[in-house]
Short mmCIF file of C-alpha atoms in Angstrom, two decimals:
data_model
loop_
_atom_site.label_atom_id
_atom_site.label_comp_id
_atom_site.label_asym_id
_atom_site.label_seq_id
_atom_site.Cartn_x
_atom_site.Cartn_y
_atom_site.Cartn_z
CA MET L 198 108.54 48.33 -143.48
CA GLY L 199 105.72 45.81 -143.22
CA LYS L 200 106.01 42.04 -143.22
CA LYS L 201 107.63 40.99 -146.50
CA GLY L 202 109.37 37.89 -147.77
CA GLN L 203 110.29 35.43 -150.50
CA LEU L 204 109.26 31.82 -151.00
CA VAL L 205 112.22 30.25 -152.81
CA ILE L 206 111.06 27.22 -154.79
CA GLY L 207 112.20 25.09 -157.72
CA PRO L 208 113.49 21.61 -158.61
CA ALA L 209 116.14 19.83 -156.58
CA GLY L 210 119.65 20.99 -157.49
CA SER L 211 118.50 24.21 -159.14
CA GLY L 212 120.47 26.41 -156.74
CA LYS L 213 117.82 27.50 -154.21
CA SER L 214 120.07 27.33 -151.15
CA THR L 215 122.89 29.09 -153.02
CA TYR L 216 120.39 31.76 -154.00
CA CYS L 217 119.34 32.20 -150.35
CA GLU L 218 122.99 32.39 -149.28
CA THR L 219 123.74 34.98 -151.96
CA ILE L 220 120.77 37.21 -151.12
CA HIS L 221 121.45 36.96 -147.39
CA ARG L 222 125.12 37.89 -147.82
CA TYR L 223 124.33 40.73 -150.22
CA CYS L 224 121.71 42.20 -147.88
CA SER L 225 124.06 41.91 -144.89
CA GLU L 226 126.71 43.84 -146.81
CA GLN L 227 124.11 46.52 -147.56
CA GLY L 228 123.13 46.77 -143.90
CA ARG L 229 119.72 45.27 -144.55
CA THR L 230 118.24 42.77 -142.09
CA VAL L 231 117.17 39.48 -143.67
CA HIS L 232 116.41 36.15 -142.01
CA VAL L 233 116.41 32.78 -143.79
CA VAL L 234 113.85 30.16 -142.76
CA ASN L 235 114.65 26.57 -143.70
CA LEU L 236 111.53 24.63 -144.68
CA ASP L 237 113.39 21.59 -146.02
CA PRO L 238 113.24 18.79 -143.41
CA ALA L 239 115.85 16.82 -145.39
CA ALA L 240 118.47 19.61 -145.57
CA GLU L 241 121.89 18.87 -144.10
CA VAL L 242 124.37 21.67 -144.86
CA PHE L 243 123.82 25.43 -144.85
CA ASN L 244 126.15 28.21 -145.94
CA TYR L 245 123.97 30.87 -144.36
CA PRO L 246 122.78 31.40 -140.77
CA VAL L 247 119.46 29.60 -140.28
CA ALA L 248 117.05 31.76 -138.31
CA VAL L 249 114.25 29.18 -138.15
CA ASP L 250 114.67 25.49 -138.98
CA ILE L 251 111.81 23.06 -139.61
CA ARG L 252 114.15 20.28 -138.45
CA ASP L 253 113.67 21.59 -134.91
CA LEU L 254 110.07 20.47 -135.33
CA ILE L 255 110.44 17.37 -137.51
CA LYS L 256 113.04 15.73 -139.75
CA VAL L 257 112.40 13.65 -142.83
CA ASP L 258 114.54 10.84 -141.37
CA ASP L 259 112.13 10.60 -138.44
CA ALA L 260 109.16 10.14 -140.77
CA MET L 261 111.04 7.54 -142.80
CA ASP L 262 112.26 5.57 -139.77
CA VAL L 263 109.10 5.63 -137.67
CA LEU L 264 106.41 5.55 -140.36
CA HIS L 265 108.43 3.66 -142.99
CA PHE L 266 107.86 6.26 -145.69
CA GLY L 267 110.15 6.73 -148.66
CA PRO L 268 111.97 10.06 -149.15
CA ASN L 269 109.14 11.79 -151.04
CA GLY L 270 106.39 10.42 -148.81
CA GLY L 271 108.39 11.37 -145.74
CA LEU L 272 108.85 14.92 -146.98
CA ILE L 273 105.16 15.37 -147.75
CA TYR L 274 104.31 14.01 -144.29
CA CYS L 275 106.71 16.55 -142.74
CA MET L 276 104.99 19.40 -144.57
CA GLU L 277 101.59 18.12 -143.43
CA TYR L 278 102.96 17.95 -139.89
CA LEU L 279 104.18 21.54 -140.15
CA LEU L 280 100.72 22.70 -141.21
CA ALA L 281 99.11 20.74 -138.38
CA HIS L 282 101.48 22.50 -135.97
CA SER L 283 101.48 25.89 -137.67
CA GLU L 284 101.54 27.63 -134.28
CA TRP L 285 105.18 26.50 -134.02
CA LEU L 286 106.09 28.43 -137.15
CA GLU L 287 103.98 31.41 -136.10
CA ASP L 288 105.84 31.60 -132.78
CA ALA L 289 109.24 31.13 -134.46
CA ILE L 290 108.84 33.91 -137.03
CA GLY L 291 106.98 36.14 -134.58
CA ASP L 292 110.31 37.07 -133.00
CA PHE L 293 111.34 38.96 -136.14
CA ASP L 294 108.51 41.53 -136.16
CA ASP L 295 108.65 43.28 -139.55
CA ASP L 296 111.99 41.90 -140.72
CA TYR L 297 112.35 40.49 -144.24
CA LEU L 298 112.11 36.68 -144.40
CA ILE L 299 113.35 34.24 -147.05
CA PHE L 300 111.84 30.75 -146.98
CA ASP L 301 114.19 28.10 -148.41
CA CYS L 302 111.93 25.29 -149.58
CA PRO L 303 112.36 21.61 -150.51
CA GLY L 304 113.07 20.58 -154.09
CA GLN L 305 110.05 18.31 -154.58
CA ILE L 306 108.17 20.20 -157.28
CA GLU L 307 104.84 18.48 -156.55
CA LEU L 308 104.64 20.68 -153.44
CA TYR L 309 104.23 23.72 -155.70
CA MET L 310 102.51 22.21 -158.72
CA HIS L 311 99.54 20.22 -157.44
CA VAL L 312 99.89 19.31 -153.73
CA PRO L 313 98.18 22.09 -151.70
CA MET L 314 100.42 22.16 -148.62
CA VAL L 315 102.66 25.09 -149.60
CA LYS L 316 99.64 27.07 -150.76
CA ALA L 317 98.02 26.46 -147.36
CA LEU L 318 101.24 27.60 -145.67
CA MET L 319 101.17 30.82 -147.69
CA GLY L 320 97.57 31.30 -146.58
CA MET L 321 98.77 31.18 -142.98
CA LEU L 322 101.46 33.79 -143.68
CA ASP L 323 98.87 35.97 -145.38
CA ARG L 324 96.71 35.84 -142.26
CA LEU L 325 99.74 36.96 -140.27
CA GLY L 326 100.07 40.00 -142.53
CA TYR L 327 102.97 38.88 -144.74
CA THR L 328 103.28 39.84 -148.38
CA ILE L 329 105.23 37.05 -150.08
CA ALA L 330 106.65 36.65 -153.59
CA SER L 331 107.36 33.22 -155.01
CA VAL L 332 110.85 32.99 -156.52
CA TYR L 333 111.11 30.02 -158.86
CA VAL L 334 114.77 29.10 -159.39
CA ILE L 335 115.71 27.19 -162.54
CA ASP L 336 119.21 25.96 -163.45
CA SER L 337 120.58 27.78 -166.51
CA GLN L 338 121.55 24.39 -167.93
CA PHE L 339 117.90 24.15 -168.98
CA VAL L 340 118.68 26.58 -171.80
CA SER L 341 120.97 24.01 -173.39
CA ASP L 342 117.94 22.27 -174.88
CA PRO L 343 114.64 23.88 -176.02
CA ALA L 344 112.60 20.86 -174.87
CA LYS L 345 114.02 21.09 -171.34
CA PHE L 346 113.42 24.80 -171.31
CA MET L 347 109.78 24.42 -172.32
CA SER L 348 109.43 21.91 -169.49
CA ALA L 349 110.86 24.52 -167.09
CA ASN L 350 108.32 27.03 -168.41
CA LEU L 351 105.49 24.62 -167.64
CA MET L 352 106.78 24.08 -164.11
CA CYS L 353 106.93 27.83 -163.51
CA LEU L 354 103.47 28.40 -164.96
CA SER L 355 101.98 25.61 -162.86
CA ALA L 356 103.52 27.04 -159.68
CA MET L 357 102.22 30.51 -160.53
CA LEU L 358 98.67 29.22 -160.97
CA GLN L 359 98.84 26.99 -157.88
CA LEU L 360 100.30 29.50 -155.41
CA GLU L 361 98.65 32.69 -156.70
CA LEU L 362 101.49 34.88 -155.43
CA PRO L 363 103.52 37.68 -157.01
CA HIS L 364 106.02 35.63 -158.98
CA VAL L 365 109.58 36.03 -160.26
CA SER L 366 111.41 33.32 -162.21
CA VAL L 367 115.19 33.28 -161.83
CA LEU L 368 117.66 31.55 -164.14
CA SER L 369 120.44 30.52 -161.77
CA LYS L 370 124.09 29.56 -162.30
CA VAL L 371 124.58 32.05 -165.14
CA ASP L 372 128.14 32.46 -163.84
CA ILE L 373 128.75 28.78 -164.64
CA LEU L 374 127.15 29.22 -168.06
CA LYS L 375 129.48 32.14 -168.74
CA ALA L 376 132.51 30.10 -167.69
CA GLN L 377 131.50 27.44 -170.20
CA HIS L 378 131.48 30.08 -172.95
CA GLY L 379 134.79 31.79 -172.38
CA GLY L 380 133.63 34.07 -169.57
CA GLU L 381 131.03 35.86 -171.68
CA GLU L 382 127.26 35.61 -171.57
CA PRO L 383 126.30 33.45 -174.59
CA GLU L 384 124.24 35.21 -177.26
CA PHE L 385 121.54 32.54 -177.22
CA LEU L 386 120.72 33.28 -173.56
CA GLU L 387 118.65 36.29 -174.55
CA ASP L 388 116.28 33.99 -176.46
CA PHE L 389 115.39 32.25 -173.21
CA LEU L 390 114.98 35.20 -170.85
CA SER L 391 111.76 36.33 -172.55
CA PRO L 392 111.06 33.15 -174.49
CA ASP L 393 108.99 32.80 -177.63
CA PRO L 394 107.54 29.26 -177.30
CA LEU L 395 106.48 29.08 -180.95
CA ARG L 396 109.99 29.97 -182.08
CA LEU L 397 111.44 27.33 -179.75
CA MET L 398 108.96 24.88 -181.20
CA GLN L 399 110.34 25.53 -184.67
CA LYS L 400 113.86 24.80 -183.46
CA MET L 401 112.73 21.53 -181.91
CA SER L 402 110.63 20.27 -184.81
CA SER L 403 113.53 19.35 -187.10
CA SER L 404 114.78 16.66 -184.71
CA MET L 405 111.46 15.60 -183.24
CA ASP L 406 109.62 12.34 -183.81
CA SER L 407 106.45 13.19 -185.75
CA LYS L 408 104.18 11.44 -183.23
CA PHE L 409 105.18 13.99 -180.58
CA TYR L 410 104.85 17.04 -182.80
CA SER L 411 101.15 17.76 -182.22
CA LEU L 412 101.47 17.46 -178.44
CA THR L 413 104.55 19.69 -178.33
CA ASP L 414 102.88 22.20 -180.63
CA ALA L 415 99.89 22.34 -178.28
CA ILE L 416 102.18 22.92 -175.27
CA ALA L 417 104.00 25.71 -177.12
CA GLY L 418 100.64 27.27 -177.98
CA LEU L 419 99.57 27.12 -174.33
CA LEU L 420 102.72 28.87 -173.14
CA ASP L 421 102.43 31.45 -175.91
CA ASN L 422 98.79 32.20 -175.08
CA PHE L 423 99.53 32.79 -171.41
CA SER L 424 102.81 34.68 -172.02
CA MET L 425 103.35 34.87 -168.26
CA VAL L 426 106.78 33.31 -167.86
CA SER L 427 110.03 35.22 -168.27
CA PHE L 428 113.36 34.84 -166.47
CA LEU L 429 115.87 37.03 -164.70
CA PRO L 430 119.49 35.85 -165.10
CA LEU L 431 121.41 35.51 -161.84
CA ASP L 432 125.20 35.62 -161.80
CA ILE L 433 126.18 35.33 -158.13
CA THR L 434 129.64 36.79 -158.92
CA ASP L 435 128.09 40.01 -160.30
CA GLN L 436 126.77 42.56 -157.77
CA ASP L 437 124.65 44.29 -160.42
CA SER L 438 122.98 41.00 -161.32
CA ILE L 439 122.17 40.27 -157.67
CA ASP L 440 120.86 43.78 -157.12
CA TYR L 441 118.63 43.61 -160.20
CA VAL L 442 117.05 40.33 -159.12
CA LEU L 443 116.50 41.52 -155.55
CA SER L 444 115.10 44.91 -156.58
CA THR L 445 112.67 43.21 -158.99
CA ILE L 446 111.37 40.98 -156.22
CA ASP L 447 111.17 43.93 -153.81
CA TYR L 448 109.13 45.83 -156.38
CA ALA L 449 106.76 42.88 -156.79
CA ILE L 450 105.94 42.92 -153.06
CA GLN L 451 106.28 46.71 -152.69
CA TYR L 452 109.10 46.43 -150.19
CA GLY L 453 110.13 49.90 -149.06
CA GLU L 454 106.95 51.58 -150.32
CA ASP L 455 106.04 52.56 -146.77
CA LEU L 456 109.33 54.27 -145.95
CA GLU L 457 108.86 57.60 -144.22
CA LEU L 458 110.24 60.69 -145.88
CA ASN L 459 113.54 61.52 -144.23
CA GLU L 460 114.64 65.11 -143.69
CA PRO L 461 117.38 66.08 -146.17
CA ALA L 462 120.80 66.07 -144.54
CA GLU L 463 121.61 69.61 -145.67
CA LEU L 464 118.66 71.16 -143.80
CA GLU L 465 119.27 72.64 -140.37
CA ASP L 466 117.49 70.96 -137.47
CA GLU L 467 115.28 73.97 -136.78
CA VAL L 468 113.98 74.19 -140.37
CA ASP L 469 110.51 72.75 -140.75
CA LEU L 470 110.41 70.09 -143.47
CA GLN L 471 106.97 71.14 -144.74
CA ASP L 472 108.15 74.72 -145.18
CA ALA L 473 111.18 73.46 -147.10
CA LEU L 474 109.03 71.33 -149.40
CA ALA L 475 106.72 74.26 -150.04
CA ALA L 476 109.71 76.46 -150.89
CA TRP L 477 111.08 73.87 -153.32
CA SER L 478 107.72 73.62 -155.07
CA ARG L 479 107.52 77.38 -155.80
CA PRO L 480 108.87 78.49 -159.20
#
């Protein structure tokens, strides 16, 4: 199948670990082998089996206690330490051969927006032959306010440019959003899945202080010119929603493209497959 995987990123509290749990459970039910790699040295609780855990190498508490860093500084130090000891990660994931890997990452967005550590880590995986898609998870509560949503768009765009990976943006917790609107998907959600920044700008302008208008207008113009960010809604209670998100990511990294052609079940063992294909192709 080739070495494939997902880099699950996004702000703290956006639902990354729940996403990893959901995808892992769904794949297990489908008989598909997936391993989750925890890259968050500050993580404490997991609802999925952890195949590889950065905390076996270093924990953020160690960096804070020994080096007297704060939480963010300690986390960045841990990621630097991981890169300096990349052979540990190479050995750990080497046991899985060509299995599909999901990397559950920390919630500090500077790691994906301007600090180069995660990009360097992806370079290492590329050298090992992995094809990785970045999956940027954003809480659906961001759609409650156009200004917040435009901020989420900027975060996604920055991560796309920084990491230079096949990219899919996922709007998480849509099941919660539905529950808040009587169990139905709210009509306004469609406006945010393939957003029109200039239209959002018009909605914001009526309540905006005039001194911020020009800056916000420039940001909307930037997002509109790039037109690279769109979102897939994820309802973890809906199998079709999970399947659509996963299949989109698989397509982005061409997972399954190298599957061998299997002999049709109705053919007898002694029938040559090439002869059968030739027969089917004749009028």
